[in-house]
Coordinates of C-alpha atoms in Angstrom, one line a residue:
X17 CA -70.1 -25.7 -24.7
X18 CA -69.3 -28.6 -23.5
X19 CA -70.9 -30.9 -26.2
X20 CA -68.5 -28.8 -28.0
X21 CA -65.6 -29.6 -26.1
X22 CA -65.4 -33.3 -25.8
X23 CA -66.3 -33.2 -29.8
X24 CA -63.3 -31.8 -30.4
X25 CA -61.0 -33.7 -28.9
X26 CA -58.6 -36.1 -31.0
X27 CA -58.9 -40.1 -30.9
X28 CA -55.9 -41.5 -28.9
X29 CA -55.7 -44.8 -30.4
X30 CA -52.2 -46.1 -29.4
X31 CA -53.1 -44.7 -25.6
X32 CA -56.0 -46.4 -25.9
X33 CA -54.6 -49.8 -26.7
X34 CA -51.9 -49.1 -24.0
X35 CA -54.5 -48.9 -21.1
X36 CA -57.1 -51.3 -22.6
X37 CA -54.5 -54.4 -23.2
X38 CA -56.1 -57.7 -21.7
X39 CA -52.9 -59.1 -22.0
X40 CA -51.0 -56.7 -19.3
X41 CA -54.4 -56.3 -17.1
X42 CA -54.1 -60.3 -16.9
X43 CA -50.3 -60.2 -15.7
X44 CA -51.2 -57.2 -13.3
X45 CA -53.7 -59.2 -11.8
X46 CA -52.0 -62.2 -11.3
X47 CA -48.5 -61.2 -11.1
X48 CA -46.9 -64.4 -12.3
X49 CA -43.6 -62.2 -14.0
X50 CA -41.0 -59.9 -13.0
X51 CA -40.5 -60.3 -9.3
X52 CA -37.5 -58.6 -8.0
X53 CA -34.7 -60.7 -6.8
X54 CA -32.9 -59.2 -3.6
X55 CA -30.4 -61.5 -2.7
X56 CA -28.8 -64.8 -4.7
X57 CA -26.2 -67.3 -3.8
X58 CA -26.2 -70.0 -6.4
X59 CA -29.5 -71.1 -7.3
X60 CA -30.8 -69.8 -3.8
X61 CA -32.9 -66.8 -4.2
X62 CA -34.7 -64.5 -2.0
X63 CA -37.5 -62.7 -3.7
X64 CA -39.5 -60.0 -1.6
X65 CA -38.7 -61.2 1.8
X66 CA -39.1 -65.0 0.8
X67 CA -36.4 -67.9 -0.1
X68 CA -36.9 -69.4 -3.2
X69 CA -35.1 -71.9 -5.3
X70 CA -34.4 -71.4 -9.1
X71 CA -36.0 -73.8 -11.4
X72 CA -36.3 -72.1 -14.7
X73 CA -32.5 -70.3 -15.0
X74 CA -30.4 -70.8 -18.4
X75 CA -27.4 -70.8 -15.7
X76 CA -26.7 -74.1 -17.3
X77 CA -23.1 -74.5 -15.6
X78 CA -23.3 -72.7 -12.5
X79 CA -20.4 -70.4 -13.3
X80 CA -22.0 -66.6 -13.0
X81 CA -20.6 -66.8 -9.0
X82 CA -17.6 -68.8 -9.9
X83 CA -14.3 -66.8 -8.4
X84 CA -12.2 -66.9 -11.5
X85 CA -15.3 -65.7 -13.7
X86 CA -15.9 -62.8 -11.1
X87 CA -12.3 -61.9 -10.5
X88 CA -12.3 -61.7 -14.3
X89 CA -15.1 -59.0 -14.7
X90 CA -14.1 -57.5 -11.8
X91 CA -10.0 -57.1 -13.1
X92 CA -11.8 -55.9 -17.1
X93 CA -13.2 -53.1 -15.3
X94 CA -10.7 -52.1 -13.6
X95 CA -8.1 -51.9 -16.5
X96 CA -10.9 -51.1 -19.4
X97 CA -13.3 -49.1 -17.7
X98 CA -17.1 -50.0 -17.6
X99 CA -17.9 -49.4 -21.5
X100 CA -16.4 -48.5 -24.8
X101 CA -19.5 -46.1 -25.0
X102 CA -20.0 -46.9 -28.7
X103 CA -19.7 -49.3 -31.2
X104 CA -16.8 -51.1 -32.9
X105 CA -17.3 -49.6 -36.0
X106 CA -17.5 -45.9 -34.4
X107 CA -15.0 -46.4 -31.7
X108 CA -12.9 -49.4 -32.7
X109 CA -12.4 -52.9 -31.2
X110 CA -10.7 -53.6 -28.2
X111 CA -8.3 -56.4 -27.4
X112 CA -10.6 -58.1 -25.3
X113 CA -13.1 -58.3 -28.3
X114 CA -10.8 -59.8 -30.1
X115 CA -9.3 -62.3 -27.7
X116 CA -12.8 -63.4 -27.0
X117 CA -13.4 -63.8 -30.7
X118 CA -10.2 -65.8 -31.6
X119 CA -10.8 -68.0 -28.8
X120 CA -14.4 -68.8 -29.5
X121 CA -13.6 -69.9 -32.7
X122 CA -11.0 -71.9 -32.4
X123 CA -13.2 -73.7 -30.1
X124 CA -16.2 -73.9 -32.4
X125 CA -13.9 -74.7 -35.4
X126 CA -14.9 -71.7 -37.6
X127 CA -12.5 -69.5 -39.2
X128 CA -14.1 -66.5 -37.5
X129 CA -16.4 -65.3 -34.9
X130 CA -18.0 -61.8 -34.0
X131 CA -19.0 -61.1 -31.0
X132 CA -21.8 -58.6 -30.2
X133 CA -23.9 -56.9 -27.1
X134 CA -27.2 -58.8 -27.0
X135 CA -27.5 -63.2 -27.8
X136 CA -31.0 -61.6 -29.7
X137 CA -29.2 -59.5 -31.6
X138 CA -26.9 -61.9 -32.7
X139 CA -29.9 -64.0 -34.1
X140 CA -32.0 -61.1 -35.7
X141 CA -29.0 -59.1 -36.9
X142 CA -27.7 -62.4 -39.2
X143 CA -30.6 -63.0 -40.6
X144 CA -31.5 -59.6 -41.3
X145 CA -28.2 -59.0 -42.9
X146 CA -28.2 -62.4 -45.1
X147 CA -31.6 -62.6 -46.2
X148 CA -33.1 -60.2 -48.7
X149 CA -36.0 -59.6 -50.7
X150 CA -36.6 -62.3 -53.3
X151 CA -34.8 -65.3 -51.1
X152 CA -36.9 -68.3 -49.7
X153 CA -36.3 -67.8 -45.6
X154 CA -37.7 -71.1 -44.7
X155 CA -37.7 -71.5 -41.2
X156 CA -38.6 -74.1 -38.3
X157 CA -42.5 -72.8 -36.5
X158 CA -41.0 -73.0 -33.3
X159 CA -37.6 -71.1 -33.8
X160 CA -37.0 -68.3 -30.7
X161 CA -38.6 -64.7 -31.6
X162 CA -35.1 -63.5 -32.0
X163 CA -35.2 -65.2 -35.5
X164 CA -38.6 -64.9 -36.3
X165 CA -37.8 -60.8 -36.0
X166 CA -34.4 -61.2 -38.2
X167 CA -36.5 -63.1 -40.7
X168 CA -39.5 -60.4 -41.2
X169 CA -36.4 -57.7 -41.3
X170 CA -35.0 -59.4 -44.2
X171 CA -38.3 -59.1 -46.1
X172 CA -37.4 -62.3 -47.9
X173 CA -40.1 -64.7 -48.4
X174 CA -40.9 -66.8 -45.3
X175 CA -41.7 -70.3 -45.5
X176 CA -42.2 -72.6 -42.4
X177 CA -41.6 -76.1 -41.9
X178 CA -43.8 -78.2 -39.3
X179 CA -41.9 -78.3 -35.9
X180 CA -38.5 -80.5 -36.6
X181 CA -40.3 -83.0 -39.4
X182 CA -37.9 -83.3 -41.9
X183 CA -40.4 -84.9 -44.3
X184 CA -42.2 -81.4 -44.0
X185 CA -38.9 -79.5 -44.7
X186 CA -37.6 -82.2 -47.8
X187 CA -41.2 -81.2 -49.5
X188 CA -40.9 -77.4 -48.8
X189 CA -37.4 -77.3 -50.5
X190 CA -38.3 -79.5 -53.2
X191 CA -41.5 -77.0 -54.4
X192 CA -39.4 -74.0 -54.3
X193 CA -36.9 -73.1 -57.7
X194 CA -34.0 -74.2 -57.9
X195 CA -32.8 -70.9 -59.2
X196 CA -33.9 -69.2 -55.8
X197 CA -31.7 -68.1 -52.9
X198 CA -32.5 -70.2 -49.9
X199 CA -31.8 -69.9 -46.0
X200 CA -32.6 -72.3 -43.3
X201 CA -32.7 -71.5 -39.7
X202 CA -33.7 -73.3 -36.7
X203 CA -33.0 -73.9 -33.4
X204 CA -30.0 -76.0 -31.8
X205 CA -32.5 -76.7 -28.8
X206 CA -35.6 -75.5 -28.8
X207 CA -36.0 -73.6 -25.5
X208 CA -39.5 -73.7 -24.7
X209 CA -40.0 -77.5 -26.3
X210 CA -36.6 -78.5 -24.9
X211 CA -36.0 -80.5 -28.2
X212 CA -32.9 -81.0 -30.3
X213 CA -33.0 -80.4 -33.9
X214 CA -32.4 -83.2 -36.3
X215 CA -28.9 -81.1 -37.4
X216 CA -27.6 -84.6 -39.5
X217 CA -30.3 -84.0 -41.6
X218 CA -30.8 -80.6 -41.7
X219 CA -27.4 -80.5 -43.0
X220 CA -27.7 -82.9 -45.8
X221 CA -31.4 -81.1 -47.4
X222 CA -28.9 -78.1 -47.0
X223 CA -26.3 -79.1 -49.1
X224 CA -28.6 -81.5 -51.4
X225 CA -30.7 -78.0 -52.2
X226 CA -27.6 -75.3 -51.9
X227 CA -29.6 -74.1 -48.8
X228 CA -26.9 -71.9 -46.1
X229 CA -27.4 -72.9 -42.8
X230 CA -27.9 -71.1 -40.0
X231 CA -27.9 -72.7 -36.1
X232 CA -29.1 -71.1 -33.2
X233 CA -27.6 -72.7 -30.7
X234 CA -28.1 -70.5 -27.8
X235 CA -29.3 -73.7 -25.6
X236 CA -26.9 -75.8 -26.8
X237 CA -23.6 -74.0 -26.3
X238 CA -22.0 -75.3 -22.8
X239 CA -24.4 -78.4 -22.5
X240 CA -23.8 -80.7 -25.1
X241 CA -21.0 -81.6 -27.3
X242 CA -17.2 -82.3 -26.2
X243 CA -16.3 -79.9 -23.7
X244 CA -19.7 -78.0 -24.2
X245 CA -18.8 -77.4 -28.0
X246 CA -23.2 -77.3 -28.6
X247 CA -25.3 -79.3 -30.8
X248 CA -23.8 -79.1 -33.7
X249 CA -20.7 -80.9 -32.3
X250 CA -22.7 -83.7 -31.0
X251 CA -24.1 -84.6 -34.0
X252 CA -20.3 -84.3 -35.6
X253 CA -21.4 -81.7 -38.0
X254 CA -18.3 -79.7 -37.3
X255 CA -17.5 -77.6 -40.2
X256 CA -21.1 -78.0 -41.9
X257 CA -22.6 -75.4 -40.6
X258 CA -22.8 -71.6 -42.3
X259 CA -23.4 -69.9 -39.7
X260 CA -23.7 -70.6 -35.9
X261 CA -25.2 -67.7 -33.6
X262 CA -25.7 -68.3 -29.9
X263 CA -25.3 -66.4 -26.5
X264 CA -23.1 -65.8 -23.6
X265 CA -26.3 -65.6 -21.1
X266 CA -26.8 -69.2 -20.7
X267 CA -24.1 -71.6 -20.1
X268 CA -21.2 -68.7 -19.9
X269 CA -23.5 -66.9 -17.3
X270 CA -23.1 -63.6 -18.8
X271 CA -24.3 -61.8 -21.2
X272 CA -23.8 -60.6 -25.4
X273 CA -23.8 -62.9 -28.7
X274 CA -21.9 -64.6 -30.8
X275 CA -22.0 -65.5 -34.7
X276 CA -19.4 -68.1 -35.6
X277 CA -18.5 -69.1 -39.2
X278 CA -16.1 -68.4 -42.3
X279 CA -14.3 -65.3 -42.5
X280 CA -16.2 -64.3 -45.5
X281 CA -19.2 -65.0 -43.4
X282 CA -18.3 -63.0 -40.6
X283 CA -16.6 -60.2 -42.7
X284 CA -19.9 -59.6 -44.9
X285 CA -21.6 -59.5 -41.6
X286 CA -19.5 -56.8 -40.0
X287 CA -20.0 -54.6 -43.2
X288 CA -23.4 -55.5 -43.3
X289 CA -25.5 -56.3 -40.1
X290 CA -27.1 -53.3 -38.7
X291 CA -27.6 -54.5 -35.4
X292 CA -23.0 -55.2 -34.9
X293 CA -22.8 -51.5 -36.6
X294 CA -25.0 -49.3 -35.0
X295 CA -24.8 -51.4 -31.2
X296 CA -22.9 -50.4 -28.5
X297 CA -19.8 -52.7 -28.0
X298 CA -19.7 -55.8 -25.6
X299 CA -18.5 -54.1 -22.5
X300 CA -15.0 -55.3 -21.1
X301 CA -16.7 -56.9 -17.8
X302 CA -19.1 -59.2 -20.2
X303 CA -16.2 -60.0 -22.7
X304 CA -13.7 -60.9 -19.6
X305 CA -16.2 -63.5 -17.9
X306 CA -17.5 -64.8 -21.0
X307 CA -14.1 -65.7 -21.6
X308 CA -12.8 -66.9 -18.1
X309 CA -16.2 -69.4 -17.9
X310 CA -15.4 -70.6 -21.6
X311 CA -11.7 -71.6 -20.1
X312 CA -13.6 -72.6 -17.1
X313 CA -15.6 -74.8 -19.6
X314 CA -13.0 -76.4 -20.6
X315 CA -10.5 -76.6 -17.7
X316 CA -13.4 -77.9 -15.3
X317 CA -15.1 -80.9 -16.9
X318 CA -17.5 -81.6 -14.0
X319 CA -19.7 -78.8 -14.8
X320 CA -20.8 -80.3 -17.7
X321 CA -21.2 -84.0 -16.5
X322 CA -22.5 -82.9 -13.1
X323 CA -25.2 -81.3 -15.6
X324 CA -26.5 -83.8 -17.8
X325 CA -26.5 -86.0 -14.8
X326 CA -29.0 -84.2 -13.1
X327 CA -31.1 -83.7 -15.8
X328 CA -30.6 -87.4 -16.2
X329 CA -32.2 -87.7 -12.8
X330 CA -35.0 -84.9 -13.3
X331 CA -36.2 -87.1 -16.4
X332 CA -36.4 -90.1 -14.1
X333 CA -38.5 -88.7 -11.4
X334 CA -41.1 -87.0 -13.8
X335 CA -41.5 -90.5 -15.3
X336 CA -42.0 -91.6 -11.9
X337 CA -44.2 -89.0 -11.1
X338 CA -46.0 -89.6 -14.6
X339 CA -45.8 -85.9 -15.5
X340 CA -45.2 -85.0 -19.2
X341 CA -42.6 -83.0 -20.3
X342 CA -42.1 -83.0 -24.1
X343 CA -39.6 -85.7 -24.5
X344 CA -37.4 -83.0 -24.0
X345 CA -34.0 -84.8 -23.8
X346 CA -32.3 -81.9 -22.7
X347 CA -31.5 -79.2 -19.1
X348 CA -34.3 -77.3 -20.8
X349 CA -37.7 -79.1 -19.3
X350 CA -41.2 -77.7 -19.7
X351 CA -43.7 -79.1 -17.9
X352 CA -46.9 -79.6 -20.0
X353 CA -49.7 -78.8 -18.2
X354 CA -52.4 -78.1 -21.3
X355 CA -54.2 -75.5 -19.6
X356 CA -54.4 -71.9 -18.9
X357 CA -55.8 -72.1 -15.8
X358 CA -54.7 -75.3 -14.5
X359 CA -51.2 -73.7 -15.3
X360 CA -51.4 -71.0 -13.2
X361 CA -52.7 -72.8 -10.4
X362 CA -50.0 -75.1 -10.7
X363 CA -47.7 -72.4 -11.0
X364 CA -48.6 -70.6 -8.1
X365 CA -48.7 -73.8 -6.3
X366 CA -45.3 -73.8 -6.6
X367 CA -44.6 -70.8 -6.1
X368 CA -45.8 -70.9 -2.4
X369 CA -44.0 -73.7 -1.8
X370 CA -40.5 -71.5 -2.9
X371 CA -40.1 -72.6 -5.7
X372 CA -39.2 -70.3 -8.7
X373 CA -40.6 -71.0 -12.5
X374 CA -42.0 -69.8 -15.1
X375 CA -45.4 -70.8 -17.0
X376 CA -46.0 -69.8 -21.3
X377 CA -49.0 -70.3 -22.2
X378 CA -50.7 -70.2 -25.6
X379 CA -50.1 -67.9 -27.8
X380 CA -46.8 -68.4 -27.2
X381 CA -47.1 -71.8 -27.3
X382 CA -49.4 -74.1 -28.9
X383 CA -52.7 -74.7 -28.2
X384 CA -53.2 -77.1 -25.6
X385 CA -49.8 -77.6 -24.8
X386 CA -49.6 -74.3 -21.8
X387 CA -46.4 -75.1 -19.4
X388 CA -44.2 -74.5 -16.9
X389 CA -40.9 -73.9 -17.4
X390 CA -38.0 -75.4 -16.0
X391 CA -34.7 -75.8 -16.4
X392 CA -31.7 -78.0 -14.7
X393 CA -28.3 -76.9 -13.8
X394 CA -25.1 -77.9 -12.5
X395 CA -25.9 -76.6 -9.1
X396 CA -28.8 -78.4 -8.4
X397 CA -28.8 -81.1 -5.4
X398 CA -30.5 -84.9 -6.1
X399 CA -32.7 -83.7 -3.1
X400 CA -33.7 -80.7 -4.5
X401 CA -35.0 -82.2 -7.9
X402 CA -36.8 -85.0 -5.6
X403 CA -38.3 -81.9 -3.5
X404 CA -39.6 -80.6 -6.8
X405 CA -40.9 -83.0 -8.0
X406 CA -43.1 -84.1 -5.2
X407 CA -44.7 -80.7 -4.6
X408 CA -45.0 -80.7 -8.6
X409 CA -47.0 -83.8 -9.0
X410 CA -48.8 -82.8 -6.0
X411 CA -50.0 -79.5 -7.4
X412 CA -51.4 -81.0 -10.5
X413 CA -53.0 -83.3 -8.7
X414 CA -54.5 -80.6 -6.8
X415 CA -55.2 -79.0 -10.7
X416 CA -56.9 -81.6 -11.9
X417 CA -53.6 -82.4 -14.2
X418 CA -54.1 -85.3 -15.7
X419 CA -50.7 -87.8 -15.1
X420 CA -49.4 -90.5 -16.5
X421 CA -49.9 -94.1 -15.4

């Protein structure tokens, strides 16, 4: 009987994979993710009964508690209500959609701009809408996931490039037909590397091979460029770009997407992307700060310069400290540590000592290149970086980290 029984009973595969994954029983055990944040007041946190400071935010500016971006969510909701409850397509734009969008492209010099609920969307629903089967998708290794999910949407063909060598890209476009459609997209800055992409060139194999180009410049919008206008406008490749998709998380400290380019561009899109027709719309609070810190932007200079000072200084006191960080020349720092466990000791090193980061390690990132995470802001006191940094190099001492001399 009960032989019987337990013969008959079906295989629960997916369950199975559920309760089995390594992965998850790993993060259980050592809990490194998704601690719940009680209170914050700038970059001060307290997490679970303990004060903390924020080292791995995309709060780039430090405008999310900044009274004209807050009196500006606080005044959409009153006059729009919390949500459109449906998308544009279904229940129309709003004025606040468009007075977001007309001002964010005048800003980024496009003709046009769209913006939508979610930065990720922004990335996968453009390239799932422009690329199709039979194009050549060709693609930096190390873009975000939000692009590597747009690109196996498209079900074009795929083709990678070695992490921002152009020699790698010049050959990849050069064995591929003429005759074939072509797409590149990378990375403005590369979050988790903290590296700029070569956009001078990338622009030139573009044009050279009748490529469109596509910029995801999520890391770059707010931090470098005149008046924050992102990479694209530091290199002075205004007006050379197809398509430039980003987010209002980071530097604009709220949340949604943006994709910026010609009208035709943006037009297809809207007729097009599934992701703009079938999500909700940007709700009036997110369009109305995004907004007010994106005049804030460009009304309040000091933001930006008190920024890329202090990841000036940041850079100088890991040198210092001899502790390798990519090159990364920008707020967005990882600390490469090079090993799984010696990365989580470090990490919870720091963590002990109130500080809050974040570690990757491989697979998602290379091998041998496992880090922790950090990123610089506006808001960030000289003494606070120096704090850091001494408990840092400390803890991979303490690992076993090997620094430099």
């Amino acid at each position: 009987m009960l032989s019987t029984l337990f013969s008959t009973q079906k295989a629960r595969p997916i369950h199975d994979r559920i309760e089995d994954d390594v992965n998850t029983k790993l993060r259980l055990k050592y809990d490194p993710f998704y601690h719940t944040v009680d209170a914050v007041e700038g970059l001060h946190l307290q997490v679970e009964g303990k004060k903390m400071l924020m080292m791995s935010s995309n709060e780039y500016l430090g405008l999310s508690q900044h009274p004209k971006v807050v009196a500006a969510s606080q005044e959409a909701a009153a006059t729009w209500g919390t949500s459109s409850c449906g998308s544009r397509l279904a229940n129309g734009s709003r004025g606040y959609h468009r007075e977001l969008e007309e001002e964010m492209a005048a800003f980024l010099g496009t003709e046009a701009c769209h913006v939508i609920v979610a930065g990720y969307l922004a990335c996968q629903g453009s390239l799932a809408a422009l690329a199709r089967r039979g194009d050549a998708l060709i693609v930096d290794k190390s873009i975000h996931s939000s692009l590597w999910d747009g690109a196996q949407l498209s079900g074009a063909d795929i083709e990678r490039f070695t992490h921002g060598d152009m020699a790698s890209l010049r050959t990849l476009l050069e064995s591929l037909s003429p005759t074939q459609p072509k797409l590149i997209a990378v990375d403005g800055v590369y979050s988790m590397e903290g590296h700029l992409a070569p956009v001078p060139e990338l622009v030139e194999l573009s044009q050279k091979h009748g490529a469109f180009l596509l910029v995801d410049d999520a890391h770059g919008f707010g931090v470098f460029g005149k008046q924050g206008r992102g990479v694209c406008d530091h290199f002075g490749a205004n007006g050379k770009i197809d398509l430039i998709v980003g987010s209002f998380s980071k530097s604009l400290a709220s949340t949604g997407g943006f994709m910026a380019g010609s009208k035709a561009t943006i037009d297809y899109l809207r007729t097009s992307c599934r992701q703009i027709i079938f999500s909700a719309a940007l709700t009036p609070p997110a369009a109305a700060s995004s907004l007010a810190a994106l005049r804030v932007m460009q009304a309040e200079p000091q933001h930006q310069e008190r920024l890329l000072a202090n990841s000036s200084y940041y850079r100088q006191l890991l040198d210092e400290a001899g502790i390798d960080y990519w090159e990364s020349p920008t707020p967005a720092v990882p600390i490469v540590i090079g090993n799984k466990e010696k990365c989580y000791l470090v990490w919870k090193a720091l963590w002990d000592a109130g500080f809050f980061t974040v570690m990757s390690i491989a697979p998602g990132v290379p091998a041998g290149k496992d880090l922790i995470r950090t990123a610089v802001s506006a808001l960030h006191q000289k003494e606070e970086l120096e704090r850091f940094v001494e408990t840092l190099k400390a803890a991979c001492k303490k690992a076993g980290v090997s620094l430099k001399k």
